[in-house]
Amino acid sequence: MAKLEILVYPDERLRQVSQIVKAVDSKIQNFIANLKETLKSLPGCVGIAAPQIGRFERIIIVDISSRPQHKNHGHLVLVNPVILFSEGNSVGREGCLSVPEYTGKVNRAKFIELEAQNEFGSNVTYQMEGYEARAVQHEIDHLDGKLFIDRLVGKRNDLKRRMDI
Ligand SMILES: [Zn+2]
């Protein structure tokens, strides 16, 4: 299975708004398998959105289970995710596969309720909070052409260069 190339800022394609997936058919499922494989090949990454690999459809994967200190629902494939309700605020540092050299502080809702379809086309709803909710909000932003650097809390001296690269 092909590991797919990640689009990196300032690639204009990252600004494209992704389209709704009309049907979770075998083509979409094949694509999801590739997306999973790509995410798995990137150690430490907790999420990926289809547009990051140049496919502009509303599909994200989030899996924070490698950080069990945070409450989570395991490996989540979310097709056409929509946030129905959000509450609270929390500021935390985020990074992104598409902005590989920096991290920055971003304000996100603390708690969200969302609906989506899973990889089999069934409707699912989740309530989530904290780090998992942050990761989902970050990935949904990609579907709308937004990056975490658009949402930085402080304009000055907030972006940090990653020291581990
Ligand atoms: Zn990202």
CSV table of C-alpha atoms and ligand atoms in Angstrom, one decimal:
chain,number,residue,atom,x,y,z
A,1,MET,CA,0.0,0.0,0.0
A,2,ALA,CA,1.3,3.4,-0.9
A,3,LYS,CA,2.4,5.8,1.7
A,4,LEU,CA,1.1,9.1,0.5
A,5,GLU,CA,3.0,12.4,0.2
A,6,ILE,CA,2.0,15.1,2.7
A,7,LEU,CA,1.4,18.6,1.5
A,8,VAL,CA,3.4,21.2,3.4
A,9,TYR,CA,2.7,24.8,4.1
A,10,PRO,CA,2.7,27.2,2.2
A,11,ASP,CA,1.2,24.9,-0.4
A,12,GLU,CA,-1.9,26.6,-1.5
A,13,ARG,CA,-3.8,23.4,-1.8
A,14,LEU,CA,-4.0,23.3,2.0
A,15,ARG,CA,-6.4,26.2,1.7
A,16,GLN,CA,-8.9,24.3,-0.4
A,17,VAL,CA,-12.2,23.5,1.2
A,18,SER,CA,-12.9,19.7,1.0
A,19,GLN,CA,-16.1,18.3,-0.4
A,20,ILE,CA,-18.7,16.1,1.3
A,21,VAL,CA,-18.3,12.4,0.7
A,22,LYS,CA,-21.5,11.3,-1.0
A,23,ALA,CA,-21.1,7.6,-0.4
A,24,VAL,CA,-18.6,5.5,1.5
A,25,ASP,CA,-18.0,3.1,-1.4
A,26,SER,CA,-15.1,0.8,-2.0
A,27,LYS,CA,-13.0,3.6,-3.6
A,28,ILE,CA,-13.4,5.7,-0.5
A,29,GLN,CA,-12.6,2.6,1.7
A,30,ASN,CA,-9.4,2.0,-0.4
A,31,PHE,CA,-8.4,5.6,0.1
A,32,ILE,CA,-9.1,5.3,3.9
A,33,ALA,CA,-6.8,2.3,4.0
A,34,ASN,CA,-4.1,4.4,2.4
A,35,LEU,CA,-4.7,7.2,4.8
A,36,LYS,CA,-4.5,4.9,7.8
A,37,GLU,CA,-1.3,3.4,6.5
A,38,THR,CA,0.2,6.9,6.0
A,39,LEU,CA,-0.8,8.0,9.5
A,40,LYS,CA,0.7,4.7,11.0
A,41,SER,CA,4.0,5.5,9.2
A,42,LEU,CA,4.3,8.8,11.1
A,43,PRO,CA,5.3,8.1,14.7
A,44,GLY,CA,3.9,10.4,17.3
A,45,CYS,CA,1.2,11.7,14.9
A,46,VAL,CA,-2.4,11.6,16.4
A,47,GLY,CA,-4.3,12.6,13.3
A,48,ILE,CA,-4.5,13.2,9.6
A,49,ALA,CA,-7.0,14.8,7.2
A,50,ALA,CA,-7.5,13.7,3.6
A,51,PRO,CA,-6.6,17.2,2.1
A,52,GLN,CA,-3.2,16.9,3.7
A,53,ILE,CA,-2.4,14.3,1.1
A,54,GLY,CA,-4.1,16.2,-1.7
A,55,ARG,CA,-7.5,14.5,-1.7
A,56,PHE,CA,-10.2,17.1,-1.0
A,57,GLU,CA,-12.9,15.1,0.6
A,58,ARG,CA,-14.2,15.3,4.2
A,59,ILE,CA,-12.3,12.4,5.8
A,60,ILE,CA,-10.2,12.5,8.9
A,61,ILE,CA,-8.5,10.0,11.2
A,62,VAL,CA,-7.8,10.7,14.8
A,63,ASP,CA,-6.1,8.3,17.2
A,64,ILE,CA,-4.7,9.5,20.5
A,65,SER,CA,-4.6,6.1,22.1
A,66,SER,CA,-0.8,6.2,22.2
A,67,ARG,CA,-1.4,8.8,24.9
A,68,PRO,CA,-3.5,6.8,27.3
A,69,GLN,CA,-3.4,9.5,30.0
A,70,HIS,CA,-5.9,11.3,27.9
A,71,LYS,CA,-9.5,10.0,27.6
A,72,ASN,CA,-10.1,8.7,24.1
A,73,HIS,CA,-12.3,6.6,21.8
A,74,GLY,CA,-9.4,4.7,20.2
A,75,HIS,CA,-8.8,4.8,16.4
A,76,LEU,CA,-11.5,7.0,14.8
A,77,VAL,CA,-12.1,7.2,11.1
A,78,LEU,CA,-14.6,10.1,10.6
A,79,VAL,CA,-16.3,10.8,7.3
A,80,ASN,CA,-18.2,14.1,6.9
A,81,PRO,CA,-17.6,15.1,10.6
A,82,VAL,CA,-19.8,17.9,11.9
A,83,ILE,CA,-19.5,19.5,15.4
A,84,LEU,CA,-23.0,19.8,16.7
A,85,PHE,CA,-22.1,21.3,20.1
A,86,SER,CA,-19.1,22.7,21.7
A,87,GLU,CA,-18.4,24.1,25.1
A,88,GLY,CA,-15.5,25.6,27.2
A,89,ASN,CA,-12.1,26.8,26.1
A,90,SER,CA,-8.6,25.5,26.5
A,91,VAL,CA,-5.3,26.7,25.2
A,92,GLY,CA,-2.8,24.1,24.2
A,93,ARG,CA,0.2,23.6,22.0
A,94,GLU,CA,-0.4,22.0,18.6
A,95,GLY,CA,1.8,20.8,15.8
A,96,CYS,CA,0.9,19.6,12.3
A,97,LEU,CA,2.3,17.3,9.6
A,98,SER,CA,1.8,20.1,7.2
A,99,VAL,CA,3.7,22.7,9.3
A,100,PRO,CA,6.5,20.4,10.3
A,101,GLU,CA,8.9,22.8,11.8
A,102,TYR,CA,6.7,24.7,14.3
A,103,THR,CA,4.3,24.3,17.1
A,104,GLY,CA,2.0,27.0,18.5
A,105,LYS,CA,-0.6,27.6,21.1
A,106,VAL,CA,-4.2,27.4,20.0
A,107,ASN,CA,-7.5,28.0,21.7
A,108,ARG,CA,-10.0,25.1,21.2
A,109,ALA,CA,-13.4,24.1,22.7
A,110,LYS,CA,-12.8,21.8,25.7
A,111,PHE,CA,-15.8,19.6,25.0
A,112,ILE,CA,-17.5,18.7,21.7
A,113,GLU,CA,-20.3,16.6,20.4
A,114,LEU,CA,-20.0,15.5,16.8
A,115,GLU,CA,-21.6,13.4,14.2
A,116,ALA,CA,-20.0,11.7,11.3
A,117,GLN,CA,-20.0,8.5,9.3
A,118,ASN,CA,-17.6,5.7,10.0
A,119,GLU,CA,-15.5,3.9,7.4
A,120,PHE,CA,-18.5,1.6,6.7
A,121,GLY,CA,-20.9,4.5,6.1
A,122,SER,CA,-22.8,4.1,9.4
A,123,ASN,CA,-23.7,7.2,11.3
A,124,VAL,CA,-21.8,7.7,14.5
A,125,THR,CA,-21.9,10.3,17.2
A,126,TYR,CA,-19.3,11.0,19.9
A,127,GLN,CA,-18.9,13.2,22.9
A,128,MET,CA,-15.3,14.0,23.6
A,129,GLU,CA,-13.1,16.3,25.6
A,130,GLY,CA,-9.6,17.6,26.1
A,131,TYR,CA,-6.8,16.4,23.9
A,132,GLU,CA,-9.0,14.1,21.7
A,133,ALA,CA,-11.5,17.0,21.1
A,134,ARG,CA,-8.5,19.3,20.3
A,135,ALA,CA,-7.2,16.8,17.7
A,136,VAL,CA,-10.6,16.4,16.1
A,137,GLN,CA,-11.0,20.2,15.9
A,138,HIS,CA,-7.6,20.5,14.4
A,139,GLU,CA,-8.3,17.9,11.7
A,140,ILE,CA,-11.7,19.3,10.8
A,141,ASP,CA,-10.1,22.7,10.3
A,142,HIS,CA,-8.0,21.1,7.5
A,143,LEU,CA,-11.3,20.2,5.8
A,144,ASP,CA,-12.1,23.9,5.7
A,145,GLY,CA,-8.7,24.9,4.5
A,146,LYS,CA,-7.6,26.2,7.9
A,147,LEU,CA,-4.3,25.6,9.7
A,148,PHE,CA,-3.4,26.0,13.4
A,149,ILE,CA,-1.2,28.9,12.5
A,150,ASP,CA,-4.3,30.8,11.6
A,151,ARG,CA,-5.6,30.4,15.1
A,152,LEU,CA,-2.5,31.2,17.2
A,153,VAL,CA,-3.4,32.7,20.6
A,154,GLY,CA,-0.6,35.2,20.7
A,155,LYS,CA,0.6,36.9,17.6
A,156,ARG,CA,4.2,37.4,18.8
A,157,ASN,CA,6.7,34.8,19.9
A,158,ASP,CA,4.2,32.1,20.0
A,159,LEU,CA,5.4,29.9,17.2
A,160,LYS,CA,8.1,27.7,18.4
A,161,ARG,CA,10.6,25.9,16.3
A,162,ARG,CA,10.6,22.2,17.1
A,163,MET,CA,13.9,21.3,18.7
A,164,ASP,CA,13.6,17.6,17.8
A,165,ILE,CA,13.9,18.1,14.0
B,1,ZN,ZN,-2.7,19.4,10.9
